Short mmCIF file of C-alpha atoms in Angstrom, two decimals:
data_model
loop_
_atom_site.label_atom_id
_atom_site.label_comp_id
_atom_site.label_asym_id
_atom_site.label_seq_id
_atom_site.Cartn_x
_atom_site.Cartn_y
_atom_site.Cartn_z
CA UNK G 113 106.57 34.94 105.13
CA UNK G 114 108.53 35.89 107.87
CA UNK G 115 108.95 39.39 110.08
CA UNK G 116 111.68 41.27 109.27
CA UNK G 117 111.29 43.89 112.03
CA UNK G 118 109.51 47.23 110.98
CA UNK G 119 108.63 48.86 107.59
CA UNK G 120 110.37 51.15 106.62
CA UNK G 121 110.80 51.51 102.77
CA UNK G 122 108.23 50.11 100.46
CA UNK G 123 108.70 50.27 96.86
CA UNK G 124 110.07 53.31 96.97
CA UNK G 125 108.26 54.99 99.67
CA UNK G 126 110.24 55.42 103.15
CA UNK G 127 108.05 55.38 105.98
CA UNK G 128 108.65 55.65 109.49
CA UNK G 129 105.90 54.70 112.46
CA UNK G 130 106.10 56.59 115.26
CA UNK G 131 102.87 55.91 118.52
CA UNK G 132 101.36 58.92 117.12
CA UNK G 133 100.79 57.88 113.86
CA UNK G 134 102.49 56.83 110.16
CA UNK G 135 104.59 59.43 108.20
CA UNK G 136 105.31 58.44 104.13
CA UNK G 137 107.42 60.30 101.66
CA UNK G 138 110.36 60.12 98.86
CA UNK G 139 112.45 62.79 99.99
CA UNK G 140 115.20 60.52 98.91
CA UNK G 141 113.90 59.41 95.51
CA UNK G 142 112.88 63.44 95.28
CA UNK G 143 116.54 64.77 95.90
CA UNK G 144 117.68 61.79 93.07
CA UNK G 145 115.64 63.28 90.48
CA UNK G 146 116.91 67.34 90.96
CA UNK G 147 120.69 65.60 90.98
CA UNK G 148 119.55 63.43 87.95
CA UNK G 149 118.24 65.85 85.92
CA UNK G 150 120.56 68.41 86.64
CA UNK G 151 118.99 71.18 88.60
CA UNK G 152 121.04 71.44 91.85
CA UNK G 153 122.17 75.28 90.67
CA UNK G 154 117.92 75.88 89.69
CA UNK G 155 116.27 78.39 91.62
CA UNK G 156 113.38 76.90 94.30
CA UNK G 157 110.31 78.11 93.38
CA UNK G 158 106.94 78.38 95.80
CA UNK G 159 104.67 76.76 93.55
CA UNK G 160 104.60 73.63 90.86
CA UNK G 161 102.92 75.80 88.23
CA UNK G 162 101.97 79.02 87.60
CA UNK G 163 98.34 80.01 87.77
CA UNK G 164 97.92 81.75 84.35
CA UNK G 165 100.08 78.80 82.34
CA UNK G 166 97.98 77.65 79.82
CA UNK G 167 99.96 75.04 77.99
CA UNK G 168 98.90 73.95 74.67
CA UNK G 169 100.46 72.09 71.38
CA UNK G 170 102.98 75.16 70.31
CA UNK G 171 103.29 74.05 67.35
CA UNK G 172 106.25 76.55 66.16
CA UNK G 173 107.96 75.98 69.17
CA UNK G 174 111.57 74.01 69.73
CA UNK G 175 111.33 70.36 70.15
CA UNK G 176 113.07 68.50 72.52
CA UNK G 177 114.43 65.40 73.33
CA UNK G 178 111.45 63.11 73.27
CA UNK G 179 113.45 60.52 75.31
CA UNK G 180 114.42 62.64 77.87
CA UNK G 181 111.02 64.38 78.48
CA UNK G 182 109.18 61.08 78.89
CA UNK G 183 111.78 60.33 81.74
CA UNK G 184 110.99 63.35 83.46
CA UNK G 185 107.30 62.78 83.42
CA UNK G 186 107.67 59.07 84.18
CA UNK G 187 109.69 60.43 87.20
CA UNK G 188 107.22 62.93 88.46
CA UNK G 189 104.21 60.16 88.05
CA UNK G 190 106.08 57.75 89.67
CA UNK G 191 106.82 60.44 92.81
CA UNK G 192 103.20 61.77 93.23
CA UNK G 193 102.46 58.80 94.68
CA UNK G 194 103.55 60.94 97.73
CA UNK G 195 103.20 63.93 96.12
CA UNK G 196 99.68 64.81 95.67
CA UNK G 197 100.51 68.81 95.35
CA UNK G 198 102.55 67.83 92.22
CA UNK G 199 99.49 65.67 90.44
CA UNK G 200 97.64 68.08 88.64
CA UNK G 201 100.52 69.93 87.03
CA UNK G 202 102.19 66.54 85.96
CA UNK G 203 99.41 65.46 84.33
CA UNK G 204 98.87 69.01 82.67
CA UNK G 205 102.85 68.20 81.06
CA UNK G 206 101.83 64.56 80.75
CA UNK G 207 99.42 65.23 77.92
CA UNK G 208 102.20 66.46 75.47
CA UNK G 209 104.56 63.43 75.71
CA UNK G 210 104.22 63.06 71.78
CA UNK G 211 105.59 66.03 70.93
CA UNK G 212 107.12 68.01 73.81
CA UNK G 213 107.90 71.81 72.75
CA UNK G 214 110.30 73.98 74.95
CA UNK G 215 107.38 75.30 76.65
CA UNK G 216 106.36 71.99 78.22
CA UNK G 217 110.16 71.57 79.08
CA UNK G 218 109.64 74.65 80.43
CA UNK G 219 106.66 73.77 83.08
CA UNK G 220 108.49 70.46 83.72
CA UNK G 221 111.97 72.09 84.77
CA UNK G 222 109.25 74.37 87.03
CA UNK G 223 107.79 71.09 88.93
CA UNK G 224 111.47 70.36 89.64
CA UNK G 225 112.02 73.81 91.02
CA UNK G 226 109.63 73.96 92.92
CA UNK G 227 110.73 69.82 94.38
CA UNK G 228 114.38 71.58 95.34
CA UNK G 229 112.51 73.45 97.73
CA UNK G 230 109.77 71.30 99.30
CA UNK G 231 111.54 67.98 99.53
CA UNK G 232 110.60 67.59 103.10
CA UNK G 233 107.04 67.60 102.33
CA UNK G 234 105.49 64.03 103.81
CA UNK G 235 102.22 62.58 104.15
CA UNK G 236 101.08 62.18 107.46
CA UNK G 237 98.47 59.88 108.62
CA UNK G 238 98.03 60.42 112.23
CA UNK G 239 96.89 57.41 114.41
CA UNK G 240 92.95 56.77 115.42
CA UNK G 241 92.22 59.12 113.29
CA UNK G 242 88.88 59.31 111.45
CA UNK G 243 89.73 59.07 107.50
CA UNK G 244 86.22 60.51 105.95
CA UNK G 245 86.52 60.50 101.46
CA UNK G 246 85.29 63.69 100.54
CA UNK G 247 85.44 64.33 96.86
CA UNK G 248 84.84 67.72 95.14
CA UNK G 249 84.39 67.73 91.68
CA UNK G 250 84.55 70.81 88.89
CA UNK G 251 83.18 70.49 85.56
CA UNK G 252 85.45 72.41 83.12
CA UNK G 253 84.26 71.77 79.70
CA UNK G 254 86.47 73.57 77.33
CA UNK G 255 89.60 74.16 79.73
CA UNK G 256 92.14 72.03 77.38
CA UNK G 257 93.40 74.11 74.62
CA UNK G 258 94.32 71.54 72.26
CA UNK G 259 91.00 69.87 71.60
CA UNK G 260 88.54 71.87 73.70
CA UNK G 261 87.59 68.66 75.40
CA UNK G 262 86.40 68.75 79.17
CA UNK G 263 89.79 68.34 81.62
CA UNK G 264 87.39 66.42 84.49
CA UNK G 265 87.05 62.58 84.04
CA UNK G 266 83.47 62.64 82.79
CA UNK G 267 81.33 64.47 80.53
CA UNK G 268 77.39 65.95 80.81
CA UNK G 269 76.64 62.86 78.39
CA UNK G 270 78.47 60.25 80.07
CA UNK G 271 76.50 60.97 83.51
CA UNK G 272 73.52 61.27 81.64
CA UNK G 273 73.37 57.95 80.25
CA UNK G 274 74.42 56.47 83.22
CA UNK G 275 71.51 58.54 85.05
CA UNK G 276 69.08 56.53 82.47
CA UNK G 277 70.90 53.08 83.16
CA UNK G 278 70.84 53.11 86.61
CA UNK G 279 67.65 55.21 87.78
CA UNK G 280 65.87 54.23 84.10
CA UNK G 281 65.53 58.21 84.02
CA UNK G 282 64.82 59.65 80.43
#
């Protein structure tokens, strides 16, 4: 190995250090992807999704390109790695990859929006600071449309039998 001075750009995340502490973003990769996918003319947009969108299969909705869809989600994953406003309304569009309808177009072309207009958003970690994990959790168990399955990452039966695993509760 050998120093090559200071870090700044890491597999696709810039960074700059500064004696007060570490900024990371992809404004770069961020302005790419609104040239790429051709909304420089869009309209910015304050948030990534609306609060009442409730997307679902739409079945007798327009398809569209497949190919082109999965790039845009693939994009969007591959950003929220600095982007953690944009994570829950990626994976929302994620889910309908398969078969993408306008509507889902629709709520992706919305993230992008609302990207034109915050692409100087950054992650700052500011130095000696205490960095305490807090997670909050909401159970939500009918909240996807499609299937009616919970949208959190476990269910009531999952924690229960690990409850009885690990505590031997029953």
């Amino acid at each position: 190995m050998s120093m090559m001075g200071e870090l700044n750009f890491f597999l696709g995340l810039q960074i700059k250090q500064s004696h007060n502490g570490t900024m990371i973003h992809q404004q770069k990769y961020a302005k790419e992807l609104i040239k790429r996918f051709k909304m420089e003319e869009s309209k910015e947009i304050n948030t990534p999704i609306a609060t009442a969108t409730k997307l679902d299969i739409d079945e007798p909705g327009s398809s569209v390109d497949q190919k082109l869809y999965r790039g845009m989600i693939g994009s969007l994953l591959y950003l929220s790695a600095s982007r953690p406003d944009i994570v829950f309304s990626v994976g929302l569009c994620a889910r309908f990859q398969a078969n993408p309808k306008e509507s889902h177009l629709t709520a992706v072309k919305r993230i992008l929006r609302y990207l034109k207009g915050t692409t100087n958003l950054y992650l700052w970690y500011p130095k000696g600071s205490n960095f305490n994990l807090i997670g909050y959790a909401d159970a939500d168990y009918t909240g996807f449309l499609v299937d009616r399955k919970s949208t959190s990452a476990c269910s009531r039966e999952f924690y229960m039998k690990n409850l009885v695993h690990q505590y031997g509760f029953i």
